[in-house]
Coordinates of C-alpha atoms in Angstrom, one line a residue:
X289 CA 7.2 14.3 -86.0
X290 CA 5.9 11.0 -84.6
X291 CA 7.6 11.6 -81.4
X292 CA 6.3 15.1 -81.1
X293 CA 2.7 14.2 -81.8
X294 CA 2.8 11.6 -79.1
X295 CA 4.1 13.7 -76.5
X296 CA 1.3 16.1 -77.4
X297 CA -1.3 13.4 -77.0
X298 CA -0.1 12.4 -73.5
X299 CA 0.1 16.1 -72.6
X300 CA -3.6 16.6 -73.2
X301 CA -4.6 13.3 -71.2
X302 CA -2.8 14.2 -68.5
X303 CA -4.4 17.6 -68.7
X304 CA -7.5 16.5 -69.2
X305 CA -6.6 14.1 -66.1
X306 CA -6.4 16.5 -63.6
X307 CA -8.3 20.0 -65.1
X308 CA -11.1 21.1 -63.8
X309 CA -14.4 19.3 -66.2
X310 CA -14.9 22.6 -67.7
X311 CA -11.2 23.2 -68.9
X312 CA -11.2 19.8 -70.0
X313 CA -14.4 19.8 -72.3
X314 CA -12.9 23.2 -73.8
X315 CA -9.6 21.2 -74.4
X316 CA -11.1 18.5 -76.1
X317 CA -14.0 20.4 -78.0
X318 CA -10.9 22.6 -79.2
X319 CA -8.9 19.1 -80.8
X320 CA -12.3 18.0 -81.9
X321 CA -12.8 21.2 -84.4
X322 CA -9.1 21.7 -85.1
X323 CA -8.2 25.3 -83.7
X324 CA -5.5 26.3 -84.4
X325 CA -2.4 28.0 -82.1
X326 CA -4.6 31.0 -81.8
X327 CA -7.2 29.1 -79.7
X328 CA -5.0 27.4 -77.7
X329 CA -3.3 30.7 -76.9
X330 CA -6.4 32.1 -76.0
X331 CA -7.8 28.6 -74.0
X332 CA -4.0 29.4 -72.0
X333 CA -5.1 33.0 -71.1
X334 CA -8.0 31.9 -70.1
X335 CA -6.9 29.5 -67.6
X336 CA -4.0 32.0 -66.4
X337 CA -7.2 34.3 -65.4
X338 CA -9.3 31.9 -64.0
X339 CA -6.3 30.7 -61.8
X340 CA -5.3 34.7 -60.7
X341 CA -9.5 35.2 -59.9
X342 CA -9.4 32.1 -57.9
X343 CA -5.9 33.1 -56.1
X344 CA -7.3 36.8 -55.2
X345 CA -10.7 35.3 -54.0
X346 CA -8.6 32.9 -51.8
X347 CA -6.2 35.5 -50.5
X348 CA -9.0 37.9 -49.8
X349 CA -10.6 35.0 -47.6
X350 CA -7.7 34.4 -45.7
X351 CA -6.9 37.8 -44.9
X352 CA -10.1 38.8 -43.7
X353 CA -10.3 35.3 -41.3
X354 CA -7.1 36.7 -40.0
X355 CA -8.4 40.2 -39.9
X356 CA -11.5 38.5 -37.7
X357 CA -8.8 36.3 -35.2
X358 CA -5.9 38.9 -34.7
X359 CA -8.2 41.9 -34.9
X360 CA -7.7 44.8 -37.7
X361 CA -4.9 46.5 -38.5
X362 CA -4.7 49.7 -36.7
X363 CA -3.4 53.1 -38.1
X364 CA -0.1 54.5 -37.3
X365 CA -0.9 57.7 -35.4
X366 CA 2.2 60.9 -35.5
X367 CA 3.2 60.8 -31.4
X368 CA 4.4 64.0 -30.6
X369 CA 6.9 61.8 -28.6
X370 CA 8.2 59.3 -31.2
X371 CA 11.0 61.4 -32.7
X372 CA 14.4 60.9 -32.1
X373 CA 14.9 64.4 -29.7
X374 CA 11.4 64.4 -28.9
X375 CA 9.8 64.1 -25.2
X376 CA 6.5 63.5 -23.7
X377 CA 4.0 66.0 -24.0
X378 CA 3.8 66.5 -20.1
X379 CA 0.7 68.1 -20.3
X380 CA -0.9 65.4 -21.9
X381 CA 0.3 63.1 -19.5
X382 CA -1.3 64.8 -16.3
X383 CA -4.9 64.9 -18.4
X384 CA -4.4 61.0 -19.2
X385 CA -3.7 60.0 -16.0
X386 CA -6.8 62.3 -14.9
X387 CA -8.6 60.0 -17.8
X388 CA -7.2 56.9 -15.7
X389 CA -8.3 57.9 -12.8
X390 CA -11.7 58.7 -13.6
X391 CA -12.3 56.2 -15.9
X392 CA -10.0 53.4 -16.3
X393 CA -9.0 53.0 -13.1
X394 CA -12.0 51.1 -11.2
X395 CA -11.0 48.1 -13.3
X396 CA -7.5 48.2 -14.9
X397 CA -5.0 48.2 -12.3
X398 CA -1.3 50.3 -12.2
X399 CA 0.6 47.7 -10.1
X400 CA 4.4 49.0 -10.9
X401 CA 3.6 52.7 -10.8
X402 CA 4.5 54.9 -7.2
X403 CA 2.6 58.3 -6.6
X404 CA 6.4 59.3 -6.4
X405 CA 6.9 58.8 -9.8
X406 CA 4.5 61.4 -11.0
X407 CA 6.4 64.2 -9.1
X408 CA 7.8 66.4 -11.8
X409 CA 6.5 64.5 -14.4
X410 CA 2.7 65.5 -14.0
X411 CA 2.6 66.9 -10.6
X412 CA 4.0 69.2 -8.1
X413 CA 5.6 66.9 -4.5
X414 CA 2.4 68.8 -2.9
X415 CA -0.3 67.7 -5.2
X416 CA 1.3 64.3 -5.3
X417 CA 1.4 64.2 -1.7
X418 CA -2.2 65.2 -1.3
X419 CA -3.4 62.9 -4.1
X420 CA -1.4 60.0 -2.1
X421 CA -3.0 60.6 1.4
X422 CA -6.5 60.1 -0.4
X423 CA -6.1 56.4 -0.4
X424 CA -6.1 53.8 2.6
X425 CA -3.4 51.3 2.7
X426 CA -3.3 48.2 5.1
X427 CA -0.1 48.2 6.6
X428 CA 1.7 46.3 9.9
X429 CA 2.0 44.7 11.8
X430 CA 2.8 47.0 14.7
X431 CA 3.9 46.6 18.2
X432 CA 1.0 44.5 19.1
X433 CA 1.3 42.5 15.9
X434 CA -2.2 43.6 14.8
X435 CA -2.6 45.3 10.9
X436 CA -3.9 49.1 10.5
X437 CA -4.7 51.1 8.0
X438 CA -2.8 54.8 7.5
X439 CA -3.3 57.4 4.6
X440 CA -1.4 56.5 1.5
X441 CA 2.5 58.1 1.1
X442 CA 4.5 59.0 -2.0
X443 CA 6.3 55.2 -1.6
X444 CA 2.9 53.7 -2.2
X445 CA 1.8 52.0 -5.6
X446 CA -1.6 53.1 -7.1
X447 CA -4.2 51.0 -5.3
X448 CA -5.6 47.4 -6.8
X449 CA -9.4 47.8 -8.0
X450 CA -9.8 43.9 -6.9
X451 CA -8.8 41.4 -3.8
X452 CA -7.4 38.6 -6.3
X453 CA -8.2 37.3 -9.6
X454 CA -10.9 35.7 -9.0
X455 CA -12.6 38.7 -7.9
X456 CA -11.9 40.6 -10.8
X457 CA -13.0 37.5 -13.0
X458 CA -16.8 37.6 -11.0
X459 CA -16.8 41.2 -11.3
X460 CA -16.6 41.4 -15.3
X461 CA -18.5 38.5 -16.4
X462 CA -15.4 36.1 -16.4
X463 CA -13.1 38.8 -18.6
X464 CA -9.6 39.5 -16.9
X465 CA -8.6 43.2 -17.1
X466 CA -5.1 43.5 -17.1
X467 CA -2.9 45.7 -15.8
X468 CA -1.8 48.8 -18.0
X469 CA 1.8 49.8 -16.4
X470 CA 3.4 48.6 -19.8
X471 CA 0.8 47.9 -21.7
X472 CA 2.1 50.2 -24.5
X473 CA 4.9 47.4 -24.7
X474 CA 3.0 44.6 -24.1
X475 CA 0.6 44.6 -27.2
X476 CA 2.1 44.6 -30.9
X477 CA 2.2 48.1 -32.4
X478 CA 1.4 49.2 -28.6
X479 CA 0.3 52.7 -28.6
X480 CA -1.6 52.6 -31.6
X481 CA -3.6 49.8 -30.5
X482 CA -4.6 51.0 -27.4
X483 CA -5.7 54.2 -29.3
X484 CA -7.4 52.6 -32.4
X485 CA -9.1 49.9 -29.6
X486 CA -10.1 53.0 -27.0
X487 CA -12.0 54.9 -29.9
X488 CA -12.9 52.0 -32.4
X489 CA -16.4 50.7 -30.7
X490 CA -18.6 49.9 -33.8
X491 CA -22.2 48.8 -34.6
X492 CA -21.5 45.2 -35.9
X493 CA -21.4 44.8 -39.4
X494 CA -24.2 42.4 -41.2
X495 CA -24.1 38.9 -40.5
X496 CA -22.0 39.1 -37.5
X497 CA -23.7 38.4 -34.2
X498 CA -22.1 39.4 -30.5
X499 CA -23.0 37.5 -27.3
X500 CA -24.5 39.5 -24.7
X501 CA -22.3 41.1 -22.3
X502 CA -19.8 41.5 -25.2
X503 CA -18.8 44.8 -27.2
X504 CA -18.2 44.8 -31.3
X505 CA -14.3 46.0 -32.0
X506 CA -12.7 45.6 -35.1
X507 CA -9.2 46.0 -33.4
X508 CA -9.6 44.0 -30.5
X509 CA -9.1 39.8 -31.1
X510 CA -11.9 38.1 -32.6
X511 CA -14.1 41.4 -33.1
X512 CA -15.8 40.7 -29.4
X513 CA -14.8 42.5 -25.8
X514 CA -16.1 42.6 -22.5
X515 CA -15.0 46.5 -21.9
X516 CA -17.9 48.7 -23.3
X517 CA -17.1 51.6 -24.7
X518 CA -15.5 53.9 -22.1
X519 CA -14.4 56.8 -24.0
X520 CA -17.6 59.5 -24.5
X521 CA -17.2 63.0 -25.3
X522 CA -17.5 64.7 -21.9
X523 CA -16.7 62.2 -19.5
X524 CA -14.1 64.0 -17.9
X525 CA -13.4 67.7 -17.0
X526 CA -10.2 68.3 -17.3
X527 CA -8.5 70.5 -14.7
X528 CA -7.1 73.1 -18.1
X529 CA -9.9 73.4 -20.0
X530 CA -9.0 71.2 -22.7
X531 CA -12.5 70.1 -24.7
X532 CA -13.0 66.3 -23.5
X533 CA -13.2 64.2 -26.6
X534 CA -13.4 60.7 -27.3
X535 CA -10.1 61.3 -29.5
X536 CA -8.7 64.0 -27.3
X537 CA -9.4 61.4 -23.9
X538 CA -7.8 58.6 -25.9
X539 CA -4.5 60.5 -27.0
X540 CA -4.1 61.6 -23.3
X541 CA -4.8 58.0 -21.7
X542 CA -1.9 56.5 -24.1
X543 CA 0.4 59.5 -23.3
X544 CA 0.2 58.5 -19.9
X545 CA 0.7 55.0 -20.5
X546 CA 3.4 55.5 -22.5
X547 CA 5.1 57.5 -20.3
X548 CA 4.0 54.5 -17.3
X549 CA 5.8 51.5 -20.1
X550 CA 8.8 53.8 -20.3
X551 CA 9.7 56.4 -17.7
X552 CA 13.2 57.0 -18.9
X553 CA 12.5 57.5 -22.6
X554 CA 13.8 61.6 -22.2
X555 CA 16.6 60.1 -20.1
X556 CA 17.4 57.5 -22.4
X557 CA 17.0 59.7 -25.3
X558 CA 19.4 62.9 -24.1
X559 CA 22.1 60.3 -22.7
X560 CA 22.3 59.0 -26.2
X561 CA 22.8 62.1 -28.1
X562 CA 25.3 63.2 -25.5
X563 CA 27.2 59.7 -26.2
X564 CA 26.9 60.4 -30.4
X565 CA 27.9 64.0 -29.2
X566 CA 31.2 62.7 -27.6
X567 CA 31.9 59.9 -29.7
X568 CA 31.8 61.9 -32.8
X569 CA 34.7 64.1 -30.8
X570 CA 36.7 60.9 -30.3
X571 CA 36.3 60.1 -34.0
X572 CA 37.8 63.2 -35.3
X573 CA 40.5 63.1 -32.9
X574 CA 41.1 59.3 -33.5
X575 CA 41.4 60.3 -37.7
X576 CA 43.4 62.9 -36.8
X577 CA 45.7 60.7 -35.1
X578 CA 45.9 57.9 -37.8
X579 CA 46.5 60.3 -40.4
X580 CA 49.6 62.6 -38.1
X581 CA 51.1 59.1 -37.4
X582 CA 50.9 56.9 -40.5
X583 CA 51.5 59.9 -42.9
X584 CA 55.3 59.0 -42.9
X585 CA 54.6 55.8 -43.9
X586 CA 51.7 56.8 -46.0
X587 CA 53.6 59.2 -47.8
X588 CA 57.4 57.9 -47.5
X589 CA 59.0 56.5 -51.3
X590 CA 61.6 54.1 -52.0
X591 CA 65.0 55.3 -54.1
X592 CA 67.0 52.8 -55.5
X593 CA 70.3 54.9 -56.2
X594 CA 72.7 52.4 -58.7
X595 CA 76.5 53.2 -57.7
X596 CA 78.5 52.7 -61.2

């Protein structure tokens, strides 16, 4: 009993020792007037709570400081394309790259897309052709070993918006746009990003103050970005008559860029079931084989026949 009473004495020091001042003053006003197990039960639970209220306040903290530098989490849209048998909606993709055209493409550059990729995806050879010979591309030397410029072909990649760099850099206050061919792949959670980021401009909250020249987004790094909202109802006519809306524009624009990230999704997608297809073929002929070849074996039984 000695030894029992000691340990308990060096346990409370030792609480008292590193608990906060008010646990400790509980602790010791609770030895001074003799409560019983019942008190200390309750002085436990007590500190159990404190500890889980401090633990959800800290947790809460840290995720919204990461919510602030990595930018919110966006929803996870249904993509009429992200089934296993499912392809673009081709459609769609001919109004996004209208949207891009119109609106995304005086700063965001295409630099791995042809005009002779969008034939038979979103256009005709004709219209492609046509669109193509709007542009003026620098080309040479020629005999005289001068440069000239010549209407754009279907070989051609969609034109830069800037020289250089640095030019782009001057242009937006310093901000970098980047180039969108796979920028569905390039960003986490790609496609739902660029949609959540397009159509998620918001008033700042209370307490939070932007810089000037900078645009509040909950989605986008840090809450700040240089792109202003692009996306308003009406800002494109589209060719079918679809109503332009800020959602409607969006889902087109990441259509396209899917599409842009991968090309040969369909491709990729109907070569695979074909392989399952024949594979599965190869599987029941393969079973059928092992069961026609080992069944002897499989099935055979030993006889031991005694001769008297």
């Amino acid at each position: 009993m000695a030894t029992g009473r000691a340990i308990h004495q060096l346990l409370r020091r030792k609480f008292q020792s590193t608990a906060s001042p008010v646990l400790s003053s509980l602790v010791s006003k609770q030895d001074q007037d003799g409560v019983g197990s019942a008190g200390v039960k309750s002085l436990r639970a007590l500190a159990l709570l404190g500890a889980g209220v401090s633990g959800l306040l800290s947790f809460t903290t840290i995720a919204s400081a990461d919510e602030a530098e990595h930018g919110l989490e966006c929803p996870s849209y249904p993509w009429p394309h992200k089934g296993i048998l499912s392809s673009y909606d081709h459609a769609s993709i001919r109004r996004g790259h209208q949207v891009y055209q119109q609106v995304c493409a005086s700063c965001h550059s295409m630099s791995l897309i042809s005009y002779r990729d969008l034939v038979g995806v979103a256009y005709t050879e004709e219209e492609t052709k046509a669109m193509a010979a709007e542009i003026e591309v620098v080309d040479g030397p020629n005999d005289e070993g001068e440069m000239f410029t010549r209407p754009g072909k279907l070989s051609d990649r969609f034109p830069q918006p800037y020289t250089n760099e640095q030019a782009a850099r001057f242009a937006n206050g310093g901000a970098y746009p980047p180039d969108l061919s796979l920028i569905t792949k390039a960003r986490h959670n790609g496609q739902n990003y660029v949609f959540a980021l397009l159509t998620g401009y918001r008033d700042p909250p209370a307490g939070v103050s932007i810089r000037e020249g900078l645009h509040y987004n909950p989605y986008f790094p840090g809450g700040a970005i240089a792109m202003p909202k692009m996306l308003i109802d009406g800002a494109v006519e589209y060719e079918d008559g679809t109503p332009a809306t800020e959602a409607q524009m969006g889902k087109d624009v990441v259509s396209f860029l899917s599409w842009a990230a991968e090309p040969e999704m369909e491709e990729r997608k109907l070569m695979g079931f074909k392989w399952i297809f024949v594979l599965s073929l190869a599987l029941l002929q393969a079973a059928y084989y092992r069961r026609l070849r080992w069944s002897v074996l499989k099935s055979r039984k030993l006889v031991l026949d005694v001769v008297n």
